[in-house]
GROMACS .gro file of C-alpha atoms in nm:
model
  322
    1MET     CA    1   7.269   0.763   1.581
    2SER     CA    2   7.446   0.671   1.902
    3ALA     CA    3   7.371   0.434   2.184
    4GLY     CA    4   7.147   0.525   2.469
    5PRO     CA    5   7.259   0.570   2.829
    6GLY     CA    6   7.375   0.282   3.046
    7LEU     CA    7   7.641   0.115   2.830
    8GLU     CA    8   7.964   0.204   3.004
    9PHE     CA    9   8.178   0.062   2.724
   10GLU     CA   10   8.018   0.317   2.490
   11GLN     CA   11   8.136   0.620   2.690
   12PRO     CA   12   8.470   0.665   2.505
   13LEU     CA   13   8.284   0.644   2.174
   14GLN     CA   14   8.024   0.899   2.278
   15THR     CA   15   8.302   1.138   2.383
   16LEU     CA   16   8.467   1.109   2.042
   17GLU     CA   17   8.131   1.142   1.864
   18ALA     CA   18   8.065   1.464   2.053
   19GLU     CA   19   8.405   1.593   1.946
   20VAL     CA   20   8.331   1.508   1.581
   21ARG     CA   21   8.000   1.694   1.602
   22ARG     CA   22   8.172   1.996   1.754
   23LEU     CA   23   8.432   2.007   1.478
   24GLU     CA   24   8.168   1.964   1.208
   25THR     CA   25   7.965   2.263   1.329
   26ASP     CA   26   8.232   2.510   1.218
   27ALA     CA   27   8.109   2.637   0.881
   28GLU     CA   28   8.447   2.772   0.769
   29LYS     CA   29   8.728   2.542   0.872
   30THR     CA   30   9.098   2.606   0.847
   31PRO     CA   31   9.321   2.336   0.693
   32GLN     CA   32   9.428   2.248   1.047
   33GLN     CA   33   9.066   2.202   1.156
   34HIS     CA   34   8.995   1.982   0.854
   35GLU     CA   35   9.290   1.764   0.948
   36GLU     CA   36   9.180   1.754   1.312
   37LEU     CA   37   8.833   1.641   1.205
   38ARG     CA   38   8.974   1.365   0.985
   39ALA     CA   39   9.206   1.250   1.264
   40THR     CA   40   8.921   1.246   1.517
   41LYS     CA   41   8.703   1.041   1.282
   42ARG     CA   42   8.989   0.793   1.239
   43ARG     CA   43   9.029   0.766   1.616
   44LEU     CA   44   8.655   0.715   1.652
   45ALA     CA   45   8.651   0.436   1.392
   46ASP     CA   46   8.953   0.264   1.549
   47LYS     CA   47   8.809   0.290   1.900
   48THR     CA   48   8.467   0.166   1.787
   49ARG     CA   49   8.628  -0.132   1.617
   50GLU     CA   50   8.829  -0.207   1.931
   51VAL     CA   51   8.531  -0.179   2.167
   52TYR     CA   52   8.292  -0.389   1.961
   53ALA     CA   53   8.551  -0.657   1.891
   54GLY     CA   54   8.581  -0.708   2.266
   55LEU     CA   55   8.213  -0.739   2.360
   56ASP     CA   56   8.128  -1.036   2.580
   57ALA     CA   57   7.794  -1.220   2.580
   58TRP     CA   58   7.627  -0.991   2.834
   59ASP     CA   59   7.742  -0.681   2.645
   60THR     CA   60   7.586  -0.830   2.331
   61VAL     CA   61   7.254  -0.879   2.511
   62ARG     CA   62   7.255  -0.516   2.622
   63VAL     CA   63   7.334  -0.393   2.271
   64ALA     CA   64   7.056  -0.613   2.129
   65ARG     CA   65   6.811  -0.446   2.368
   66LEU     CA   66   6.901  -0.087   2.282
   67GLN     CA   67   6.595   0.123   2.206
   68ASP     CA   68   6.787   0.291   1.922
   69ARG     CA   69   6.830  -0.035   1.729
   70PRO     CA   70   6.617  -0.056   1.413
   71LYS     CA   71   6.287  -0.226   1.485
   72PHE     CA   72   6.047  -0.426   1.269
   73THR     CA   73   5.870  -0.110   1.152
   74ASP     CA   74   6.204   0.046   1.049
   75TYR     CA   75   6.284  -0.252   0.829
   76VAL     CA   76   5.932  -0.247   0.684
   77GLU     CA   77   6.003   0.108   0.569
   78LEU     CA   78   6.366   0.066   0.461
   79VAL     CA   79   6.377  -0.288   0.317
   80PHE     CA   80   6.029  -0.365   0.185
   81ASP     CA   81   5.777  -0.191  -0.041
   82GLU     CA   82   5.397  -0.180  -0.046
   83PHE     CA   83   5.344  -0.336   0.298
   84VAL     CA   84   4.976  -0.419   0.358
   85GLU     CA   85   4.911  -0.534   0.713
   86LEU     CA   86   4.681  -0.828   0.783
   87HIS     CA   87   4.504  -0.840   1.119
   88GLY     CA   88   4.344  -1.092   1.350
   89ASP     CA   89   4.357  -1.465   1.419
   90LYS     CA   90   3.988  -1.533   1.334
   91PHE     CA   91   3.943  -1.668   1.684
   92TYR     CA   92   4.026  -1.429   1.968
   93GLY     CA   93   4.181  -1.099   1.864
   94ASP     CA   94   4.463  -0.907   1.697
   95ASP     CA   95   4.786  -0.937   1.892
   96ARG     CA   96   5.000  -0.626   1.838
   97ALA     CA   97   5.331  -0.789   1.929
   98LEU     CA   98   5.328  -0.993   1.607
   99ARG     CA   99   5.269  -0.807   1.282
  100THR     CA  100   5.189  -0.978   0.953
  101GLY     CA  101   5.123  -0.861   0.601
  102PHE     CA  102   5.192  -0.870   0.230
  103ALA     CA  103   5.500  -0.686   0.107
  104LYS     CA  104   5.738  -0.665  -0.186
  105LEU     CA  105   6.110  -0.733  -0.160
  106ASP     CA  106   6.308  -0.623  -0.465
  107GLY     CA  107   5.997  -0.686  -0.672
  108MET     CA  108   5.922  -1.027  -0.517
  109LYS     CA  109   5.591  -1.069  -0.334
  110VAL     CA  110   5.645  -1.202   0.020
  111MET     CA  111   5.454  -1.259   0.342
  112LEU     CA  112   5.620  -1.060   0.617
  113VAL     CA  113   5.594  -1.171   0.981
  114GLY     CA  114   5.771  -0.994   1.264
  115HIS     CA  115   5.779  -0.902   1.630
  116HIS     CA  116   5.686  -0.542   1.704
  117LYS     CA  117   5.834  -0.390   2.020
  118GLY     CA  118   5.710  -0.037   1.966
  119LYS     CA  119   5.899   0.291   1.990
  120THR     CA  120   5.694   0.516   2.217
  121PHE     CA  121   5.589   0.409   2.566
  122LYS     CA  122   5.228   0.385   2.448
  123GLU     CA  123   5.327   0.155   2.160
  124ARG     CA  124   5.547  -0.059   2.383
  125THR     CA  125   5.270  -0.116   2.635
  126GLU     CA  126   5.017  -0.195   2.361
  127CYS     CA  127   5.241  -0.466   2.219
  128TYR     CA  128   5.376  -0.584   2.556
  129PHE     CA  129   5.734  -0.495   2.458
  130GLY     CA  130   5.731  -0.753   2.179
  131CYS     CA  131   5.595  -1.044   2.387
  132ALA     CA  132   5.332  -1.215   2.174
  133HIS     CA  133   5.016  -1.385   2.301
  134PRO     CA  134   4.872  -1.709   2.155
  135GLU     CA  135   4.651  -1.508   1.920
  136GLY     CA  136   4.966  -1.358   1.770
  137TYR     CA  137   5.101  -1.699   1.675
  138ARG     CA  138   4.760  -1.812   1.549
  139LYS     CA  139   4.752  -1.499   1.334
  140SER     CA  140   5.099  -1.565   1.193
  141MET     CA  141   5.012  -1.929   1.121
  142SER     CA  142   4.700  -1.826   0.933
  143LYS     CA  143   4.895  -1.579   0.720
  144MET     CA  144   5.178  -1.825   0.656
  145LYS     CA  145   4.927  -2.083   0.533
  146MET     CA  146   4.790  -1.817   0.301
  147ALA     CA  147   5.142  -1.746   0.173
  148ALA     CA  148   5.203  -2.113   0.098
  149LYS     CA  149   4.868  -2.138  -0.081
  150TYR     CA  150   4.964  -1.856  -0.317
  151GLY     CA  151   5.329  -1.959  -0.354
  152MET     CA  152   5.471  -1.661  -0.166
  153PRO     CA  153   5.798  -1.682   0.031
  154ILE     CA  154   5.784  -1.598   0.402
  155VAL     CA  155   6.021  -1.360   0.582
  156CYS     CA  156   6.021  -1.363   0.964
  157LEU     CA  157   6.195  -1.088   1.162
  158ILE     CA  158   6.246  -1.196   1.523
  159ASP     CA  159   6.286  -0.948   1.809
  160THR     CA  160   6.132  -1.059   2.138
  161PRO     CA  161   6.236  -1.118   2.499
  162GLY     CA  162   6.001  -1.418   2.489
  163ALA     CA  163   5.636  -1.512   2.453
  164TYR     CA  164   5.403  -1.334   2.695
  165PRO     CA  165   5.409  -1.530   3.026
  166GLY     CA  166   5.077  -1.413   3.173
  167ILE     CA  167   4.798  -1.634   3.305
  168GLY     CA  168   4.561  -1.540   3.023
  169ALA     CA  169   4.817  -1.639   2.760
  170GLU     CA  170   4.874  -1.973   2.930
  171GLU     CA  171   4.500  -2.034   2.955
  172ARG     CA  172   4.466  -1.973   2.582
  173GLY     CA  173   4.733  -2.232   2.502
  174GLN     CA  174   5.062  -2.043   2.469
  175ALA     CA  175   5.290  -2.348   2.473
  176GLN     CA  176   5.069  -2.552   2.241
  177VAL     CA  177   5.030  -2.278   1.982
  178ILE     CA  178   5.408  -2.220   1.970
  179ALA     CA  179   5.460  -2.592   1.913
  180GLU     CA  180   5.192  -2.593   1.643
  181SER     CA  181   5.356  -2.297   1.472
  182MET     CA  182   5.694  -2.470   1.466
  183LEU     CA  183   5.534  -2.786   1.327
  184LEU     CA  184   5.353  -2.589   1.058
  185MET     CA  185   5.665  -2.400   0.952
  186SER     CA  186   5.858  -2.725   0.921
  187LYS     CA  187   5.610  -2.848   0.657
  188LEU     CA  188   5.511  -2.540   0.454
  189PRO     CA  189   5.604  -2.586   0.085
  190THR     CA  190   5.738  -2.234   0.036
  191PRO     CA  191   6.074  -2.066   0.110
  192ILE     CA  192   6.108  -1.936   0.467
  193ILE     CA  193   6.382  -1.707   0.595
  194CYS     CA  194   6.407  -1.618   0.965
  195VAL     CA  195   6.633  -1.339   1.092
  196VAL     CA  196   6.689  -1.240   1.455
  197ILE     CA  197   6.721  -0.861   1.441
  198GLY     CA  198   6.752  -0.796   1.815
  199GLU     CA  199   6.642  -1.028   2.092
  200GLY     CA  200   6.576  -1.392   2.015
  201GLY     CA  201   6.421  -1.500   2.341
  202SER     CA  202   6.308  -1.855   2.411
  203GLY     CA  203   5.984  -1.999   2.270
  204GLY     CA  204   5.866  -1.656   2.166
  205ALA     CA  205   6.142  -1.651   1.907
  206LEU     CA  206   6.119  -2.019   1.815
  207GLY     CA  207   5.749  -1.974   1.738
  208ILE     CA  208   5.841  -1.800   1.411
  209GLY     CA  209   6.197  -1.933   1.389
  210VAL     CA  210   6.177  -2.247   1.174
  211GLY     CA  211   6.302  -2.173   0.825
  212ASP     CA  212   6.519  -2.278   0.534
  213ARG     CA  213   6.765  -2.011   0.642
  214VAL     CA  214   6.805  -1.886   0.999
  215ALA     CA  215   7.031  -1.585   1.045
  216VAL     CA  216   7.121  -1.359   1.338
  217LEU     CA  217   7.246  -1.002   1.317
  218GLU     CA  218   7.601  -0.969   1.443
  219HIS     CA  219   7.511  -0.803   1.775
  220ALA     CA  220   7.176  -0.975   1.829
  221TYR     CA  221   7.130  -1.287   2.041
  222TYR     CA  222   6.929  -1.611   2.026
  223SER     CA  223   6.873  -1.815   2.341
  224VAL     CA  224   6.653  -2.079   2.505
  225ILE     CA  225   6.593  -1.841   2.797
  226SER     CA  226   6.679  -1.484   2.893
  227PRO     CA  227   7.001  -1.442   3.095
  228GLU     CA  228   6.796  -1.303   3.384
  229GLY     CA  229   6.560  -1.601   3.375
  230CYS     CA  230   6.850  -1.845   3.366
  231ALA     CA  231   7.023  -1.667   3.656
  232GLY     CA  232   6.703  -1.671   3.858
  233ILE     CA  233   6.669  -2.048   3.814
  234LEU     CA  234   7.032  -2.149   3.864
  235TRP     CA  235   7.157  -1.890   4.114
  236LYS     CA  236   6.829  -1.751   4.252
  237SER     CA  237   6.925  -1.395   4.158
  238HIS     CA  238   6.919  -1.176   3.848
  239ASP     CA  239   7.253  -1.035   3.964
  240PHE     CA  240   7.420  -1.326   3.786
  241ALA     CA  241   7.271  -1.243   3.445
  242ASP     CA  242   7.616  -1.172   3.301
  243LYS     CA  243   7.739  -1.514   3.411
  244ALA     CA  244   7.428  -1.677   3.266
  245ALA     CA  245   7.474  -1.498   2.934
  246ARG     CA  246   7.822  -1.643   2.898
  247ALA     CA  247   7.698  -1.993   2.985
  248LEU     CA  248   7.409  -1.979   2.738
  249GLN     CA  249   7.636  -1.945   2.431
  250LEU     CA  250   7.389  -1.698   2.282
  251THR     CA  251   7.604  -1.475   2.060
  252SER     CA  252   7.573  -1.492   1.682
  253LYS     CA  253   7.929  -1.611   1.627
  254ARG     CA  254   7.901  -1.890   1.884
  255LEU     CA  255   7.560  -1.999   1.753
  256GLN     CA  256   7.705  -2.034   1.404
  257GLU     CA  257   8.000  -2.234   1.538
  258LEU     CA  258   7.756  -2.468   1.712
  259GLY     CA  259   7.551  -2.511   1.394
  260ALA     CA  260   7.235  -2.368   1.550
  261ILE     CA  261   7.206  -2.097   1.283
  262ASP     CA  262   7.307  -2.070   0.920
  263ASP     CA  263   7.442  -1.718   0.886
  264VAL     CA  264   7.559  -1.409   1.073
  265ILE     CA  265   7.470  -1.077   0.909
  266GLU     CA  266   7.741  -0.820   0.974
  267GLU     CA  267   7.626  -0.495   1.132
  268PRO     CA  268   7.765  -0.147   1.058
  269LEU     CA  269   8.068  -0.046   1.262
  270GLY     CA  270   7.949   0.015   1.617
  271GLY     CA  271   7.619  -0.169   1.577
  272ALA     CA  272   7.294  -0.140   1.383
  273HIS     CA  273   7.179   0.147   1.606
  274ARG     CA  274   7.449   0.370   1.455
  275ASP     CA  275   7.333   0.338   1.095
  276HIS     CA  276   6.980   0.215   1.025
  277TYR     CA  277   7.014   0.267   0.650
  278GLN     CA  278   7.332   0.064   0.613
  279MET     CA  279   7.192  -0.214   0.831
  280ALA     CA  280   6.872  -0.222   0.626
  281ALA     CA  281   7.074  -0.240   0.303
  282ARG     CA  282   7.274  -0.537   0.434
  283LEU     CA  283   6.961  -0.716   0.550
  284LYS     CA  284   6.792  -0.659   0.214
  285GLN     CA  285   7.094  -0.787   0.025
  286TYR     CA  286   7.094  -1.104   0.236
  287LEU     CA  287   6.721  -1.166   0.201
  288VAL     CA  288   6.718  -1.112  -0.176
  289LYS     CA  289   7.016  -1.343  -0.231
  290GLN     CA  290   6.874  -1.623  -0.017
  291LEU     CA  291   6.522  -1.600  -0.157
  292ARG     CA  292   6.645  -1.617  -0.515
  293GLU     CA  293   6.845  -1.930  -0.432
  294LEU     CA  294   6.563  -2.098  -0.239
  295SER     CA  295   6.303  -2.016  -0.503
  296GLU     CA  296   6.489  -2.236  -0.752
  297LYS     CA  297   6.441  -2.548  -0.538
  298PRO     CA  298   6.150  -2.787  -0.598
  299LYS     CA  299   5.898  -2.762  -0.314
  300ASP     CA  300   5.940  -3.122  -0.195
  301GLN     CA  301   6.318  -3.078  -0.184
  302LEU     CA  302   6.277  -2.750   0.004
  303VAL     CA  303   6.074  -2.915   0.281
  304ALA     CA  304   6.302  -3.221   0.298
  305ASP     CA  305   6.615  -3.006   0.330
  306ARG     CA  306   6.451  -2.792   0.599
  307TYR     CA  307   6.360  -3.102   0.798
  308GLU     CA  308   6.711  -3.245   0.773
  309LYS     CA  309   6.868  -2.913   0.868
  310PHE     CA  310   6.688  -2.899   1.201
  311ARG     CA  311   6.732  -3.271   1.269
  312LYS     CA  312   7.110  -3.224   1.252
  313ILE     CA  313   7.122  -2.950   1.517
  314GLY     CA  314   7.281  -3.065   1.842
  315GLN     CA  315   7.512  -3.346   1.945
  316PHE     CA  316   7.402  -3.689   2.063
  317LEU     CA  317   7.628  -3.924   2.254
  318ASP     CA  318   7.556  -4.292   2.305
  319GLY     CA  319   7.703  -4.394   2.637
  320GLY     CA  320   7.609  -4.759   2.602
  321ALA     CA  321   7.489  -4.980   2.883
  322ALA     CA  322   7.570  -4.870   3.237
   0.00000   0.00000   0.00000
């Protein structure tokens, strides 16, 4: 798969990919054509490595938003087995932006929670492009409590621009329910792994982002606000989104350097959108390894370590008396 339109830094790669496809269509190739194909593939790999090594923060945001990137439903199919979806929050409704359900991961029973952005326009509008309402977080809390009751680990896949900002969502307690979800996750006596697979936007991401391990895919981002939102507040224009992205320190590498996340999961060369299967295999390998390690910890130690991990995030300076 290749990237969609609009990423100017991808143009040289798309040109080389088209050339590779042209050379591969010849059923009977001469030795010279075989060598030309190999040379073109080498040039493509080298150029892809060069381009993606030089991405800035705003480029990373745009890659994270690509429609071709694997979504929650792709990982359900490629990483997990026997997914059984659980619906409803037992209070208001069934939010489609947050999906929950039982699944198996390498034979281990887990509770899977994840943002669903949708693939078709109809799906995307039904789930508000991955922006969950309060009933979505109430649903996920209910299912996470169930997981803890039955001793099942929890896996959260985060991919949202942010929680839904509409009046109805605010009236139904959006901010409070996100805070309650974070509080609950900090205390659940079962292993929790959270992975940002695309966009990790603001409170919408934090609402299912408290875990024993927090990881971000290499070309995903995790931020307190969207670059456009930050630019609108600071510079009164979305035109400064690229400047805001750099200021927000939202890339996976920088987040790990700051101690805000535990791990960066490497993506296939050229991004997850180029090879869903390889990306899924890497995600599965990470999840299995971490769950096996966490499952060996006593429950009280698990919760205590989780608490300490989040308490240590950030820097505090004591300036003394003025």
